[in-house]
PDB file of C-alpha atoms in Angstrom:
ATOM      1  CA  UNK A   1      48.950 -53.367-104.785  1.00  0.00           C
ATOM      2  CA  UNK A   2      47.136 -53.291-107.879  1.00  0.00           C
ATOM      3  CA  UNK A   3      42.921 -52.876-107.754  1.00  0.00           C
ATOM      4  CA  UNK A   4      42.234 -50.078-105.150  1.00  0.00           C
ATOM      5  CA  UNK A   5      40.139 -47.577-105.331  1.00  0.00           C
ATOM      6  CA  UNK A   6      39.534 -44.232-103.526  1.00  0.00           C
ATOM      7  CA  UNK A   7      36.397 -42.583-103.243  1.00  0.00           C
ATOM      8  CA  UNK A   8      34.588 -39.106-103.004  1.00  0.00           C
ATOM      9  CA  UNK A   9      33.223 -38.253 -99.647  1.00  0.00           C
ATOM     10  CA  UNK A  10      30.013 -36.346 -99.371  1.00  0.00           C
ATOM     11  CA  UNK A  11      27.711 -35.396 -96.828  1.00  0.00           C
ATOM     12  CA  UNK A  12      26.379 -38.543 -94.889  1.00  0.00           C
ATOM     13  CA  UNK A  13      28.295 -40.802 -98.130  1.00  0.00           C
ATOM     14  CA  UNK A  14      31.267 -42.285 -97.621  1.00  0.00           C
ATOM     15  CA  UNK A  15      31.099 -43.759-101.043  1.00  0.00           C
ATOM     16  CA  UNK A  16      30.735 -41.257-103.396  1.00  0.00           C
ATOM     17  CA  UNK A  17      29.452 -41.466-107.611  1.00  0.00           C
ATOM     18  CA  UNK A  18      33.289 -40.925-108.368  1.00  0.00           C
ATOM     19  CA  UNK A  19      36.097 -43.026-108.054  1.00  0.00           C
ATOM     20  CA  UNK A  20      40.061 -42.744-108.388  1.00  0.00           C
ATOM     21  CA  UNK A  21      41.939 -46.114-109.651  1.00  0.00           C
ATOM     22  CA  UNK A  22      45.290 -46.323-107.910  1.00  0.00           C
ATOM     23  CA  UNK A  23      47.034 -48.736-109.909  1.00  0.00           C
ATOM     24  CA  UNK A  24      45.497 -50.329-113.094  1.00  0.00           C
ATOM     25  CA  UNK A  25      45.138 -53.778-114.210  1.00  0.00           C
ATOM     26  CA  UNK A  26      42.804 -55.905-116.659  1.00  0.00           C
ATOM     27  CA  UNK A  27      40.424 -56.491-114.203  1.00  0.00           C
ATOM     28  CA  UNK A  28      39.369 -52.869-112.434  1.00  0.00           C
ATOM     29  CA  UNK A  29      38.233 -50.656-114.896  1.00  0.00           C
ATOM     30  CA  UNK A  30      36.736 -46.883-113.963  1.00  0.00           C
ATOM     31  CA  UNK A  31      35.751 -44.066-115.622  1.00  0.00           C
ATOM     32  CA  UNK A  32      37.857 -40.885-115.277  1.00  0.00           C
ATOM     33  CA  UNK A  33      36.716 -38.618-112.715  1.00  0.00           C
ATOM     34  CA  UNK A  34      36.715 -35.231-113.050  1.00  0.00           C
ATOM     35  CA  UNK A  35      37.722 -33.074-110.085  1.00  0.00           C
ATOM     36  CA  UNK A  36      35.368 -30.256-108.487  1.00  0.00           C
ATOM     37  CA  UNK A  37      36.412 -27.477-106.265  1.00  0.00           C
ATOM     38  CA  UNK A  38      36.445 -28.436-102.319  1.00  0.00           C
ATOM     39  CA  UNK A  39      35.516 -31.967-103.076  1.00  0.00           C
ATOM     40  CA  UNK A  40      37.197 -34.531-100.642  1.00  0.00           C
ATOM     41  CA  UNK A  41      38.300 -38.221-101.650  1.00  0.00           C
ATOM     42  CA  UNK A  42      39.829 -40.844 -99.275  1.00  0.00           C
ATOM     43  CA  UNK A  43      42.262 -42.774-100.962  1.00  0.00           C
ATOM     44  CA  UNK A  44      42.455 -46.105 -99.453  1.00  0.00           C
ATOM     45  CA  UNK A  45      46.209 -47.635 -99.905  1.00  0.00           C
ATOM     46  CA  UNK A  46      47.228 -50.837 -98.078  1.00  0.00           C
ATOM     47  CA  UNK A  47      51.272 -50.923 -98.240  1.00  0.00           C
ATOM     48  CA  UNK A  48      54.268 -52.570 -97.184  1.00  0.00           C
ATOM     49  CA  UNK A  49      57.528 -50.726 -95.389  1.00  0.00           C
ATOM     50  CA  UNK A  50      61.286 -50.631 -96.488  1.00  0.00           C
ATOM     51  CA  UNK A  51      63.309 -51.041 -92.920  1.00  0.00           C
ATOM     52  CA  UNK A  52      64.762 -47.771 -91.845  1.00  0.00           C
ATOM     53  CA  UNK A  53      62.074 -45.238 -93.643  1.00  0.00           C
ATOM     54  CA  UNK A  54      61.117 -42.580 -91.338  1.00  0.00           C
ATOM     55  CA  UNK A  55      56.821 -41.679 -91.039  1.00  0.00           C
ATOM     56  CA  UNK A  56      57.510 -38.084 -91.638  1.00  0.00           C
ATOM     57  CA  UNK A  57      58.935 -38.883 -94.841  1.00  0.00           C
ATOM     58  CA  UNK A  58      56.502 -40.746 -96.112  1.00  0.00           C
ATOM     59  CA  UNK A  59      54.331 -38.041 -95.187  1.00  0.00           C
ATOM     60  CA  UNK A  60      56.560 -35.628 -97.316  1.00  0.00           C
ATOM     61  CA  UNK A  61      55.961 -38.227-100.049  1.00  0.00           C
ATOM     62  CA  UNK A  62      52.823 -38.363 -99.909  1.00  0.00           C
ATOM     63  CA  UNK A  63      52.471 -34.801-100.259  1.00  0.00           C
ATOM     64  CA  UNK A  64      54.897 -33.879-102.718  1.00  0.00           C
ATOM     65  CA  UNK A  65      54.567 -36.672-105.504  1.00  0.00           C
ATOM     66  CA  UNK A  66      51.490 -38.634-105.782  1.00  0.00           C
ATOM     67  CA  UNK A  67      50.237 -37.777-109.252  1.00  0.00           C
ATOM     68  CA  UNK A  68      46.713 -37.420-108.071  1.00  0.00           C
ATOM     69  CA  UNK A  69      47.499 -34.985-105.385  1.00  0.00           C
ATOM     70  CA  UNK A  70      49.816 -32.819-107.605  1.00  0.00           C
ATOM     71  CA  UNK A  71      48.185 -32.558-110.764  1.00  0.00           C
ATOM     72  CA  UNK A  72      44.970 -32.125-109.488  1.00  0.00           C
ATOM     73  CA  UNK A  73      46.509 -29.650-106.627  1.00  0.00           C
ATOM     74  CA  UNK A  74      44.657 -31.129-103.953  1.00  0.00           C
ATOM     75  CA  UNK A  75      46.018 -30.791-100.447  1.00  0.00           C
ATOM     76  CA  UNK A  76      46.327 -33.318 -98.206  1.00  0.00           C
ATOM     77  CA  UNK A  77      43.368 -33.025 -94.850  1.00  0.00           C
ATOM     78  CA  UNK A  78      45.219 -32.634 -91.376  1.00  0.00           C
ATOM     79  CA  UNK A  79      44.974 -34.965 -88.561  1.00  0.00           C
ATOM     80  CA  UNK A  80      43.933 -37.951 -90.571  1.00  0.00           C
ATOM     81  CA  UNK A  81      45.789 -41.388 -88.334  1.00  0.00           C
ATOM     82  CA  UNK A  82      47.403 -44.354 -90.585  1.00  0.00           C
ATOM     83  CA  UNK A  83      47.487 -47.359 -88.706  1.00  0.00           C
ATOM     84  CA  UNK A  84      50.081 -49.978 -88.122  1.00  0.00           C
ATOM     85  CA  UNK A  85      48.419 -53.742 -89.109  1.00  0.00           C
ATOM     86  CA  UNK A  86      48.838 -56.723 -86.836  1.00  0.00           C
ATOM     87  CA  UNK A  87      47.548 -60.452 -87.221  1.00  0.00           C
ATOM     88  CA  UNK A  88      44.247 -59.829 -86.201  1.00  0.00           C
ATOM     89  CA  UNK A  89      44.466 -56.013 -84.913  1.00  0.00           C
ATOM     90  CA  UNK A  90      43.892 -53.351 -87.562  1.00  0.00           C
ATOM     91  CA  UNK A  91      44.834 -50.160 -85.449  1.00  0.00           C
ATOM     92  CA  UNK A  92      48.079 -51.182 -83.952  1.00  0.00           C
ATOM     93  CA  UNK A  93      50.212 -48.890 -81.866  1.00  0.00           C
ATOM     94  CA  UNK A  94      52.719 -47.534 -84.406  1.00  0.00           C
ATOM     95  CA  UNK A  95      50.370 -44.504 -86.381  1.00  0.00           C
ATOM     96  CA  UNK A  96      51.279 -42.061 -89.261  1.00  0.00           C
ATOM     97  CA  UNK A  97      50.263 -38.537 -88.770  1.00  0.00           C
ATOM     98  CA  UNK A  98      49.160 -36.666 -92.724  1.00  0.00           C
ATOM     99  CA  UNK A  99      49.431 -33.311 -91.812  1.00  0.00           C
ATOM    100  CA  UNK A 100      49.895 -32.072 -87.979  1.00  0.00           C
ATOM    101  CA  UNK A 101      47.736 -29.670 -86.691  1.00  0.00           C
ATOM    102  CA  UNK A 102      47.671 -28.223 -83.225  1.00  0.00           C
ATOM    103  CA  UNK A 103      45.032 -30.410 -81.904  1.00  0.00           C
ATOM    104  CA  UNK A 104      46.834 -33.948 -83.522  1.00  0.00           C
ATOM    105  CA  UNK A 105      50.337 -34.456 -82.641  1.00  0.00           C
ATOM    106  CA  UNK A 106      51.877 -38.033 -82.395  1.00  0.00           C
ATOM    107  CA  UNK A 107      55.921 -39.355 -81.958  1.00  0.00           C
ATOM    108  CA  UNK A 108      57.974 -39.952 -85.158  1.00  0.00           C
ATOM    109  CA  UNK A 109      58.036 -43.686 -86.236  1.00  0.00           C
ATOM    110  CA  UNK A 110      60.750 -45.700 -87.953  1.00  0.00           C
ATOM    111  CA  UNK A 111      59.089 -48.362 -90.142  1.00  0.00           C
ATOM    112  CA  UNK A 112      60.430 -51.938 -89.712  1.00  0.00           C
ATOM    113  CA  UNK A 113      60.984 -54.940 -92.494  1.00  0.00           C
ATOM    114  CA  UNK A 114      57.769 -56.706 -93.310  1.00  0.00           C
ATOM    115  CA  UNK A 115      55.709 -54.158 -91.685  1.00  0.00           C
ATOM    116  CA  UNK A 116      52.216 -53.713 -93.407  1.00  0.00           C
ATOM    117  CA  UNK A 117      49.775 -50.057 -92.926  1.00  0.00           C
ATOM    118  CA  UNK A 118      46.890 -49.038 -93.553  1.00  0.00           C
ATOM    119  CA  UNK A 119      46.839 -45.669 -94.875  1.00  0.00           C
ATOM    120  CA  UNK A 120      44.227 -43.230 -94.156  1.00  0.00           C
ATOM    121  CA  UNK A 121      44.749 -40.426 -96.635  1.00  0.00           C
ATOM    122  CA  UNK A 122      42.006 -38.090 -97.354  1.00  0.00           C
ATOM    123  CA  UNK A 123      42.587 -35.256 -99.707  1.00  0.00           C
ATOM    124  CA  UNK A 124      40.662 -31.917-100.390  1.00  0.00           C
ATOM    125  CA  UNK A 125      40.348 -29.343-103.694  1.00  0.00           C
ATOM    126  CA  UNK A 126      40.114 -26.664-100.970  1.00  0.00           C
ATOM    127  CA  UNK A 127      42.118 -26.128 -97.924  1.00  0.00           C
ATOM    128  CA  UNK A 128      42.407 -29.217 -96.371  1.00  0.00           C
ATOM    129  CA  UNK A 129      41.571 -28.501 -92.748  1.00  0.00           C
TER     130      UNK A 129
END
């Protein structure tokens, strides 16, 4: 999905002064950010599943080789939910766990054909906890 954007987080600001492109095209244009010790982005993602992929290993994905989360050695916050998308429910029962924690635990999923999520990923330069 070409277009999205992922923002900074700051105190009482969800939408932060700077902004991550996913995926370019002609018509989104940003400036490049510059990263910032401890500063925390959410990167908004909508996505469709391949039948048979397991949520962990997305997760492990996720983690290990978005560009954005590797070059810029940011580590992905714990006990952020991704939710399954239904026709008209937006937090449908199947969820994606970023990083367990003791407090956030849910069950393994197995993504299904023509499934659609909406990912809530929110990175940190510091610890992400």
């Amino acid at each position: 999905m070409e277009g999205v954007l992922s923002h900074q987080l700051k105190q009482s600001v969800i939408d932060g002064n700077k902004v991550v492109l996913s995926v370019s095209n002609a018509d989104t244009k940003v400036d490049d950010a510059e990263f910032e010790e401890n500063e925390v982005y959410a990167i908004d993602i909508v996505t469709s599943t391949g039948e048979g992929k397991l949520s962990k290993d997305w997760v492990k994905h996720i983690q290990q080789e978005w560009k954005v989360v590797v070059v810029y050695d940011c580590k992905i916050v714990e006990g952020v939910l991704s939710h399954q998308l239904k026709q008209p429910v937006i937090d449908g029962n199947k969820v994606v766990l970023s990083v367990s924690n003791a407090d956030t635990k849910v069950d393994g999923a197995e993504f299904e054909e023509n499934e659609v999520y909406a990912l809530d990923i929110v990175t940190s330069t510091g610890e992400g906890k």
